[in-house]
Amino acid sequence: MTAASAPGKVILFGEHAVVSGAVALGGAIDLRARVRMEDMPGRTQIDACNLMLRGFSYDLVSGQVNSTEAANATRYISAVLKEFQARDLRVSVESGIPVASGLGSSAAIVVAAIAALNCHMDLGLSRKEIASKAHEIEKAVQHGLGSLTDTTLATYGGHCLVSSEIQLIDLPGLDLVVGCTRRPHDTMAEVERVQSLHRRQPEIVGPVFQAIGAISSRAESLMREQRQGELGELMNINHGLLEALGVGTRELCELIYAARGAGRALGAKITGAGGGGCMIALPRPNGAAALTVALEQARGTAFMVRTGCDGVRVEG
Ligand code: PMV
């Protein structure tokens, strides 16, 4: 029996602008997907029945597994097994990463599955090869989408700067509270909407993208120097610019204002494509618990995360 786990991710700054070449900053988070492989001569079976989410109460947390979620996990695992012509296996998947929320759950499942198979079948893949295969497979399952950021962070962990290429960077971890709207989002639809706005209003949207890119670059040094107050300020500005691009929703905004109000967050913003999914908030020192309560009171599902955690690892 072999098992491997890989982390989810948050985009800290720069979403959408990065699609047009601006810089974005992302970090792996300490929510993980785990994949276990056991020999099962004559059969191949995928159990995606333990997708209960730690500290997270998506609608499916009632003892019942949401079948869409299980079906999604199964599609990614099947693609990995097919790619490596693996059979006679029992594969079990469990994940603490909410799906369709911009937290990199599918990338984590694919990376963990490849790493578990690598070990089980003695494939000899390097980390670089795991990352690149994972990106290829995620992209194929998602019909050409699939973010390089997600598979890179699931493989290597830590933080990264994204522009035309991805650069892993060494930064101190950040404690955040994630607030989830419980509404799944559609990355492709949101990206297309923003890019279409850019095509229609290039003189206006271009500078918005530039400002977002400048925020990401500035945020890197603020994170390094652990200047949380200024980082929070940049989160608020970045959120305002994402609103200007039209990816906010009433539910997301309610969570943002709850975080800044009763939650006394230093800053709060959408994370990922928007249109649903999640927001992140930076708590004051010792303020994470109160912030979590404020988000729950605003009808979100909230959990604390730390960025910069380990990438994929083989687990006993
Ligand atoms: O899928 P998400 O929610 O992590 O969003 C991806 C971030 C975008 O910048 C909107 C798209 C991209 O490919 O970078």
mmCIF file of N, CA and C and ligand atoms in Angstrom, residues 9 11 15-16 18-19 102 185 187 191 272-273, ligand 1:
data_model
loop_
_atom_site.group_PDB
_atom_site.id
_atom_site.type_symbol
_atom_site.label_atom_id
_atom_site.label_comp_id
_atom_site.label_asym_id
_atom_site.label_seq_id
_atom_site.Cartn_x
_atom_site.Cartn_y
_atom_site.Cartn_z
ATOM 1 N N LYS A 9 -4.396 25.465 -2.629
ATOM 2 C CA LYS A 9 -3.704 26.759 -2.766
ATOM 3 C C LYS A 9 -4.682 27.932 -2.642
ATOM 4 N N ILE A 11 -4.820 32.055 -4.229
ATOM 5 C CA ILE A 11 -4.168 33.162 -4.929
ATOM 6 C C ILE A 11 -4.252 34.339 -3.962
ATOM 7 N N GLU A 15 -5.116 37.696 -9.348
ATOM 8 C CA GLU A 15 -5.966 36.904 -10.231
ATOM 9 C C GLU A 15 -6.575 37.786 -11.327
ATOM 10 N N HIS A 16 -6.894 37.180 -12.424
ATOM 11 C CA HIS A 16 -7.431 37.800 -13.644
ATOM 12 C C HIS A 16 -6.394 38.664 -14.363
ATOM 13 N N VAL A 18 -3.343 38.381 -14.167
ATOM 14 C CA VAL A 18 -2.273 37.462 -14.565
ATOM 15 C C VAL A 18 -2.555 36.844 -15.938
ATOM 16 N N VAL A 19 -3.822 36.713 -16.274
ATOM 17 C CA VAL A 19 -4.181 36.134 -17.574
ATOM 18 C C VAL A 19 -3.678 37.037 -18.709
ATOM 19 N N GLY A 102 -11.864 27.509 -6.144
ATOM 20 C CA GLY A 102 -10.620 28.237 -6.408
ATOM 21 C C GLY A 102 -9.510 27.874 -5.441
ATOM 22 N N HIS A 185 -17.871 28.111 -8.317
ATOM 23 C CA HIS A 185 -17.651 29.098 -9.376
ATOM 24 C C HIS A 185 -17.133 28.424 -10.633
ATOM 25 N N THR A 187 -14.446 29.024 -13.309
ATOM 26 C CA THR A 187 -13.263 29.827 -13.636
ATOM 27 C C THR A 187 -13.285 30.275 -15.097
ATOM 28 N N VAL A 191 -13.152 34.117 -16.345
ATOM 29 C CA VAL A 191 -11.988 34.597 -17.113
ATOM 30 C C VAL A 191 -12.467 35.179 -18.438
ATOM 31 N N GLY A 272 -9.066 33.824 -6.205
ATOM 32 C CA GLY A 272 -9.427 33.041 -7.390
ATOM 33 C C GLY A 272 -10.339 33.824 -8.310
ATOM 34 N N ALA A 273 -11.074 33.087 -9.124
ATOM 35 C CA ALA A 273 -11.796 33.713 -10.233
ATOM 36 C C ALA A 273 -12.986 34.565 -9.809
HETATM 37 O O1 PMV B 1 -9.654 28.712 -10.613
HETATM 38 P P1 PMV B 1 -9.304 29.807 -9.668
HETATM 39 O O2 PMV B 1 -10.448 30.304 -8.901
HETATM 40 O O3 PMV B 1 -8.114 29.496 -8.834
HETATM 41 O O4 PMV B 1 -8.926 31.111 -10.524
HETATM 42 C C1 PMV B 1 -7.866 31.147 -11.370
HETATM 43 C C2 PMV B 1 -7.253 32.496 -11.372
HETATM 44 C C3 PMV B 1 -7.449 33.299 -12.628
HETATM 45 O O5 PMV B 1 -6.484 34.326 -12.599
HETATM 46 C C4 PMV B 1 -8.831 33.930 -12.648
HETATM 47 C C5 PMV B 1 -7.270 32.459 -13.893
HETATM 48 C C6 PMV B 1 -5.863 31.962 -14.128
HETATM 49 O O6 PMV B 1 -5.714 31.027 -14.942
HETATM 50 O O7 PMV B 1 -4.887 32.498 -13.579
#
